[in-house]
Coordinates of C-alpha atoms in Angstrom, one line a residue:
X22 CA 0.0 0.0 0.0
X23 CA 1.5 3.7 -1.1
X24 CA 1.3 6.6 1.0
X25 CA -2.1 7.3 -1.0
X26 CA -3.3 4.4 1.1
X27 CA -3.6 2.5 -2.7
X28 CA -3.4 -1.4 -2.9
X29 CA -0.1 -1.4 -5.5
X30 CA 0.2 -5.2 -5.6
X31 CA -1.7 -8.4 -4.0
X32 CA -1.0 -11.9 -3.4
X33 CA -2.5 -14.7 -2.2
X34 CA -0.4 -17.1 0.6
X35 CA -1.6 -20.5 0.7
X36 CA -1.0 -21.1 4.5
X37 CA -0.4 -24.9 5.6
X38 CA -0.8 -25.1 9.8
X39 CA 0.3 -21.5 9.8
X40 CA 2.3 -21.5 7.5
X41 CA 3.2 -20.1 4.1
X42 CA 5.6 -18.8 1.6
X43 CA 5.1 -16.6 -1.3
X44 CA 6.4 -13.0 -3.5
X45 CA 6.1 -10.0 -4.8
X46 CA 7.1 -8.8 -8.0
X47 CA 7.7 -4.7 -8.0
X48 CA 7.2 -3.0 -10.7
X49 CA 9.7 -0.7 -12.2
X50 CA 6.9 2.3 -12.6
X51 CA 7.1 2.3 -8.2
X52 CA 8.3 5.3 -6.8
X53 CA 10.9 5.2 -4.0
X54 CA 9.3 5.3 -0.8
X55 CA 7.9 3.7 2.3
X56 CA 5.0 1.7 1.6
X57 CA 2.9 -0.5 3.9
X58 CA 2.8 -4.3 3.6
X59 CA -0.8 -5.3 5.1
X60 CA -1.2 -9.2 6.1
X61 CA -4.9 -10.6 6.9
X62 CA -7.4 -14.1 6.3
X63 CA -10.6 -13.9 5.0
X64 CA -11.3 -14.5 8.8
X65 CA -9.9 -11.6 9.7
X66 CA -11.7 -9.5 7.5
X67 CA -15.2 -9.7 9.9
X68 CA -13.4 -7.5 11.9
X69 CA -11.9 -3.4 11.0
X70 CA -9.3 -3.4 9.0
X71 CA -7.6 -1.4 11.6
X72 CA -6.5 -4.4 13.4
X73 CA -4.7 -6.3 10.5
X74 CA -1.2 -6.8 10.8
X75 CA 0.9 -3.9 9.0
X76 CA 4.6 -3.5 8.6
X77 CA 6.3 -0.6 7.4
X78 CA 9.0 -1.3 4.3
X79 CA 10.9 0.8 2.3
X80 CA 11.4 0.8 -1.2
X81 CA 14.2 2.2 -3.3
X82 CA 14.0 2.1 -7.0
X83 CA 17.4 2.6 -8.5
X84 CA 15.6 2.2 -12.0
X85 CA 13.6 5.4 -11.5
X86 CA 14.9 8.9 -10.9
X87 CA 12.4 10.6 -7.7
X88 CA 9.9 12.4 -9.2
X89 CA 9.9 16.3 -8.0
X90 CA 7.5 17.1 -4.9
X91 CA 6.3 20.5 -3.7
X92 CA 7.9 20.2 0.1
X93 CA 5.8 18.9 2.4
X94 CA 5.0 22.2 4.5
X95 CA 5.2 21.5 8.4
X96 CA 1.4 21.1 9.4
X97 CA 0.0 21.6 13.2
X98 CA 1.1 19.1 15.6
X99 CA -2.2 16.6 16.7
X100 CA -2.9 17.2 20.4
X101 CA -5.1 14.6 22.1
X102 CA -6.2 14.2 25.4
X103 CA -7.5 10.7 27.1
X104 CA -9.3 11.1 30.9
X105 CA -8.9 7.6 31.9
X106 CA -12.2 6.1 32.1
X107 CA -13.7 8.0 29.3
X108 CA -14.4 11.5 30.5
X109 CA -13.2 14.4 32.9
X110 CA -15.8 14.2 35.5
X111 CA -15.7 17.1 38.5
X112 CA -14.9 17.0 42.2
X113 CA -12.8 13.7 42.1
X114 CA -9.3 13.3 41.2
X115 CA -8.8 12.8 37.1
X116 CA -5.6 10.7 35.6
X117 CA -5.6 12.3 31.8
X118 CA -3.4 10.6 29.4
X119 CA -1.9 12.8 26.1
X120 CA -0.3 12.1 23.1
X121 CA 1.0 14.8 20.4
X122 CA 2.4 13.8 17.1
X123 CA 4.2 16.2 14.2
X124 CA 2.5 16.4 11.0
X125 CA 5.3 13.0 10.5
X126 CA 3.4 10.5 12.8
X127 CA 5.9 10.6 15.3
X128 CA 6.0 11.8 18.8
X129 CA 6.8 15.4 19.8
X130 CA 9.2 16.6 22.1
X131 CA 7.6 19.7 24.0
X132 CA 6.9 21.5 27.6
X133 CA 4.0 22.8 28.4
X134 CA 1.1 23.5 31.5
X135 CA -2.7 23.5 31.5
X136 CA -4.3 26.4 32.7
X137 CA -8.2 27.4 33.4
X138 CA -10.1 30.2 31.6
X139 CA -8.8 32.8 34.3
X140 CA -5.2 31.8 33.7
X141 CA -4.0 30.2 36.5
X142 CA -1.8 27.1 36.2
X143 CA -3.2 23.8 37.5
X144 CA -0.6 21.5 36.0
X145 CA 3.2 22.8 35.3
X146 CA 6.1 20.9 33.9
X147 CA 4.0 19.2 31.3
X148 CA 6.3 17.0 29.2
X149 CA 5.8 13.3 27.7
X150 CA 7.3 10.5 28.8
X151 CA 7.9 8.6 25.5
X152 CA 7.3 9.5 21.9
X153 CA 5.1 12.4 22.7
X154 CA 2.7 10.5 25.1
X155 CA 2.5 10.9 29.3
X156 CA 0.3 11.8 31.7
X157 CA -1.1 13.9 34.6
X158 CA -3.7 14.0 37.5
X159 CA -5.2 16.9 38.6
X160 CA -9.1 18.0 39.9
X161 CA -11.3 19.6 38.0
X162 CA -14.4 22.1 38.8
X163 CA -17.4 21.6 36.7
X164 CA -18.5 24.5 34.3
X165 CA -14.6 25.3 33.9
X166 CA -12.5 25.0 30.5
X167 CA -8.8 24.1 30.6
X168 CA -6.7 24.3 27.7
X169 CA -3.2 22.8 27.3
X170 CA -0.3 25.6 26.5
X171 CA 2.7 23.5 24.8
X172 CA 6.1 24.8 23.6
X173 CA 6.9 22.7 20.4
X174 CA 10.9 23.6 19.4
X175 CA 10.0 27.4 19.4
X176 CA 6.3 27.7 18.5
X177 CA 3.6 27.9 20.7
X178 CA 0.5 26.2 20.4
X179 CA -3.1 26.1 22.6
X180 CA -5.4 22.5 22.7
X181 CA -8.6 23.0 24.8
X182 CA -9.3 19.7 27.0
X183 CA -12.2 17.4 27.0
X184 CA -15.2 19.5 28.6
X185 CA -16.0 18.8 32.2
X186 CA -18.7 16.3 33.4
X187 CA -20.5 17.9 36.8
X188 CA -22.0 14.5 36.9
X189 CA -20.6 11.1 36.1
X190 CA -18.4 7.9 36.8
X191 CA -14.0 8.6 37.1
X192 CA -11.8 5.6 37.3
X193 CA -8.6 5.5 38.9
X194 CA -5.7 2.6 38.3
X195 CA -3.4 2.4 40.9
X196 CA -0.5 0.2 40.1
X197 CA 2.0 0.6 42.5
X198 CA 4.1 -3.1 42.3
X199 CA 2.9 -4.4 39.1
X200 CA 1.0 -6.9 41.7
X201 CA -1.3 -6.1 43.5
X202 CA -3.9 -3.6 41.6
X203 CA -6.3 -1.2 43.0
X204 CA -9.4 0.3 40.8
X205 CA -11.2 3.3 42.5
X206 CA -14.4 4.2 41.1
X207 CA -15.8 7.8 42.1
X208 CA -19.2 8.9 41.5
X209 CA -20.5 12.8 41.3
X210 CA -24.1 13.5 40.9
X211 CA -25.1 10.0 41.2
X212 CA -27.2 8.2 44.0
X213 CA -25.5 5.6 45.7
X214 CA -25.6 2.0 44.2
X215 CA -23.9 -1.5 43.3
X216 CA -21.0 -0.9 40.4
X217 CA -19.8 -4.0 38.6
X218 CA -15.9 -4.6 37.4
X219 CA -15.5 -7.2 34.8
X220 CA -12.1 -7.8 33.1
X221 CA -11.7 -9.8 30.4
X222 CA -8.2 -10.6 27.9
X223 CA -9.1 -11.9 24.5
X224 CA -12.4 -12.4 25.3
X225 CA -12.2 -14.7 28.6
X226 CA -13.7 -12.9 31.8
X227 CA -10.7 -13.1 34.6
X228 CA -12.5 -10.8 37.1
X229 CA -16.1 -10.0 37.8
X230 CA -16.5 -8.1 41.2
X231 CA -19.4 -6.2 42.8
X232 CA -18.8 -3.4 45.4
X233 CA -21.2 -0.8 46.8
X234 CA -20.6 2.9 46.2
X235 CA -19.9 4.4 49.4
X236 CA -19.8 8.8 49.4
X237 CA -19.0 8.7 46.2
X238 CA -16.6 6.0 46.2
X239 CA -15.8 2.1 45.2
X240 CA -12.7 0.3 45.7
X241 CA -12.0 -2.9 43.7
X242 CA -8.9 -4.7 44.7
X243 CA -7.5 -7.6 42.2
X244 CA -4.0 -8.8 41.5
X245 CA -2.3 -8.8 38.2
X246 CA -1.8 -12.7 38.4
X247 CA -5.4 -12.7 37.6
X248 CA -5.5 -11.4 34.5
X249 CA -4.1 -12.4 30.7
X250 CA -0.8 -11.6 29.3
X251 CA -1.1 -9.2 26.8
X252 CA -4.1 -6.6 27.2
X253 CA -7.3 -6.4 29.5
X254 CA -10.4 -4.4 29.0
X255 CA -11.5 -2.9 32.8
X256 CA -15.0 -1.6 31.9
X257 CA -17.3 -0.7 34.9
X258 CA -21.0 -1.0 35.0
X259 CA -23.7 0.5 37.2
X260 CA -26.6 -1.4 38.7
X261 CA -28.8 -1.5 35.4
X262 CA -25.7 -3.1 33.7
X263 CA -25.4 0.1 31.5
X264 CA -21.1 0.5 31.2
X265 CA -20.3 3.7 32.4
X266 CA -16.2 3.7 32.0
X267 CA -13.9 1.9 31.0
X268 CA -10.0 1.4 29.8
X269 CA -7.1 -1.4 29.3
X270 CA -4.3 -2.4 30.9
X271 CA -1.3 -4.2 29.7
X272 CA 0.4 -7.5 31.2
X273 CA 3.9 -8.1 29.9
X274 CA 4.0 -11.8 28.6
X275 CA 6.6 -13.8 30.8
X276 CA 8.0 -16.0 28.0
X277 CA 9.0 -14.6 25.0
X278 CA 11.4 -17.0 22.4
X279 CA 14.9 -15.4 22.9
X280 CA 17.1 -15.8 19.7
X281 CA 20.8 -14.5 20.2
X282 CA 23.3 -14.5 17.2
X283 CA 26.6 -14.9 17.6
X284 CA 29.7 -14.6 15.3
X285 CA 33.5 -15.2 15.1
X286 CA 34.5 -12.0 14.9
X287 CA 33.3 -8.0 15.0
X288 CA 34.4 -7.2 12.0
X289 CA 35.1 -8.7 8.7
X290 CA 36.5 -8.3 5.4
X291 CA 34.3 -7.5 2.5
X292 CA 33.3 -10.9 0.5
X293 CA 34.7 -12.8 3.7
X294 CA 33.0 -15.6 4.5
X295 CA 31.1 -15.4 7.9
X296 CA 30.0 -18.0 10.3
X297 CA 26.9 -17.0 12.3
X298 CA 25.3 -19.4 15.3
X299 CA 21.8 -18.9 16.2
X300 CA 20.6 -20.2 19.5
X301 CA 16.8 -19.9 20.3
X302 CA 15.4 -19.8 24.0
X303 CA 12.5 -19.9 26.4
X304 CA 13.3 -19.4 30.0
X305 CA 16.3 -21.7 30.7
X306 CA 15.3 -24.2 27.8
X307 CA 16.5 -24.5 24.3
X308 CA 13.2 -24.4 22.0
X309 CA 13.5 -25.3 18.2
X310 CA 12.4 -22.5 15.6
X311 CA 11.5 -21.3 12.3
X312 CA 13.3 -18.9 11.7
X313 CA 14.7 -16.4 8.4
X314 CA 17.5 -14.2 8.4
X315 CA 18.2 -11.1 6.7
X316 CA 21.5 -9.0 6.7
X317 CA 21.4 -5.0 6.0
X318 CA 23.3 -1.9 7.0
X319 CA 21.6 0.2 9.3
X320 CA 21.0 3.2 8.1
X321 CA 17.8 6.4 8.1
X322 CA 16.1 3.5 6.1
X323 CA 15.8 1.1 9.1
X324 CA 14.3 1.6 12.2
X325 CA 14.8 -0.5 14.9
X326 CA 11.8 -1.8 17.4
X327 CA 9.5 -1.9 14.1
X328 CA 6.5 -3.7 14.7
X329 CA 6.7 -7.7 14.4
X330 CA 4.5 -10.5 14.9
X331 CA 5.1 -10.3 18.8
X332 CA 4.1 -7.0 19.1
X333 CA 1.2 -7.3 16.8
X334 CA -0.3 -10.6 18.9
X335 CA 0.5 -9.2 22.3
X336 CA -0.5 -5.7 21.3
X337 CA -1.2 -3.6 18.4
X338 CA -4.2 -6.1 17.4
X339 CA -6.2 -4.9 19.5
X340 CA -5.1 -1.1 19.7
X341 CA -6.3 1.4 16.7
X342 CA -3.9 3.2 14.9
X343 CA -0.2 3.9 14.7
X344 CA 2.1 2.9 17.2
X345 CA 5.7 4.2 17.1
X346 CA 7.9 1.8 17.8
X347 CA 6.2 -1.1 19.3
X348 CA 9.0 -3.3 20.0
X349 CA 10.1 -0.7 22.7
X350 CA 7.4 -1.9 24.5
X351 CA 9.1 -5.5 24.9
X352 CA 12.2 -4.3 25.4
X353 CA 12.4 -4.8 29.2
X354 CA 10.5 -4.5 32.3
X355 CA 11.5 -1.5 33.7
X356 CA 9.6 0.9 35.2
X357 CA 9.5 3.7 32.2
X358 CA 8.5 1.1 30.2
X359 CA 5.7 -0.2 32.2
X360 CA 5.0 3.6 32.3
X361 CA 5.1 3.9 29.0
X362 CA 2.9 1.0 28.6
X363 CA 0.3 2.0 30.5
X364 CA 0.5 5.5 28.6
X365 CA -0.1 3.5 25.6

């Protein structure tokens, strides 16, 4: 697929237990570029398109001179703003996620604050965490706009946030040890009543809980043992079973195949004949493979962390939209990555 989001060649893979083989043939009329190679079944095709597997290539053809483009001009950055749960409600304590992007799809680097409509600062230091996303907690009052002030290299722009429910449900994920999980449900406006937590990965319920709204407030307690690798949909409902917030959470998987190379030497001669061992691993035990090599310089034509079929099953099959380098997202378990993570 071009950047025009046109189909510039198809094939069909016959796939035996999983597997298959097949080509393309490029055409010499293709312009140097980075196109998108989209993978799907027929069975996949009952759901959006959004979730079939994509992965980024790029194409040089050394048989066609680059055609001459007007430069791209550099558009307005996108500014987005996430309350977690689904919507800024008043009076209770709001965790708002945000992710800005540059007129490229990637990340921006910026500082910023959110202030009311009378100008006073409610959050300062605003700055993401990882490829433009982050996020913040703060209060808000009901009836009051806040708008987001970010510094973008040296130009300035404004975003207004998501308006302010007086009445409504707020979530609140507290994940302190990556363990033991706490949900806090808070309720403005609303009488009273039984709230109902069901988590499910992939379909298969792993928690369904009842608790009692208290002033305002339910606390669901759950560990993360309980739930699938990969990601969880929290959704809360109230008494009449009508889902009034919801949002996902992210379990790392604990085994992943581990494939290390090793050679005889760091550097080589060119046309030298090189000896490369391949070892693949789960855990402590050696696991057979199939498994295809390719050998490239990296360059500004490669990226590394691209999206692969881990990332795609554990994650971006079941998330809209681009995702920036989703193999960071595997690349440990630290604790800016679970951050980032949970940004995500």
């Amino acid at each position: 697929i071009d950047k025009n989001g046109r189909a510039v060649d198809q094939a069909k893979i016959f796939l035996n237990n999983g597997l298959g083989s097949g080509s393309f043939q490029l055409a010499n009329s293709l312009n140097s570029g980075v196109y998108i190679l989209r993978a799907y079944t027929n069975w996949m095709k009952n759901n959006d398109a959004s979730f079939f597997f994509e992965q980024p290539i790029t194409i040089i053809n050394t048989l066609k001179s680059n055609e001459s483009e007007a430069v791209r001009k550099n558009g307005a950055p996108d500014i987005q703003f996430f309350p977690e749960g689904g919507s800024l409600v008043s009076g209770c304590t709001n965790k708002v996620a945000f992710k800005v992007v540059t007129s490229d799809g990637r990340g921006a680097s910026f500082t910023g604050k959110i202030i009311d409509s009378h100008n006073n600062v409610v959050v300062e230091n605003l700055k993401p965490l990882k490829f433009g996303m982050g996020n913040f907690v703060f209060n808000p009052t009901a009836g009051e706009r806040y708008t987001a002030v970010l510094t973008i290299g040296s130009a300035l722009y404004t975003k207004e946030l998501p308006s302010v429910e007086a009445n409504g449900y707020s979530m609140l994920l507290e994940n302190a040890n990556n363990t033991s999980l706490m949900l806090t449900v808070s309720t403005v406006g609303i009488k009273d009543e039984n709230v109902n937590l069901l988590i499910h990965t992939g379909g298969k319920i792993n928690v369904a809980q009842q608790k009692n709204v208290s002033n305002g407030k339910a606390v669901f307690n759950f560990s993360a043992d309980d739930l699938g690798e990969g990601i969880s949909h929290l959704t809360v409902f109230n008494e009449r079973n009508v889902p009034v917030a919801e949002r996902l959470y992210f379990k790392q998987p604990k085994e992943l195949l581990s494939i290390t190379t090793k050679t005889e030497s760091s550097t080589t001669q060119p046309r030298q004949k090189v000896a490369v061992d391949v070892s693949t691993t789960s855990g402590s035990s050696s696991l057979p493979a199939n498994l295809s090599v390719s050998v490239f310089k990296v360059d500004s034509l490669q990226s590394e962390n691209a999206i692969n079929i881990i990332s795609y099953l554990w994650l971006t099959s079941e998330l809209k939209g681009s995702i920036e380098s989703p193999g960071y997202y595997f690349s440990s378990g630290s604790t800016e990555v679970n951050e980032a993570n949970d940004n995500l």
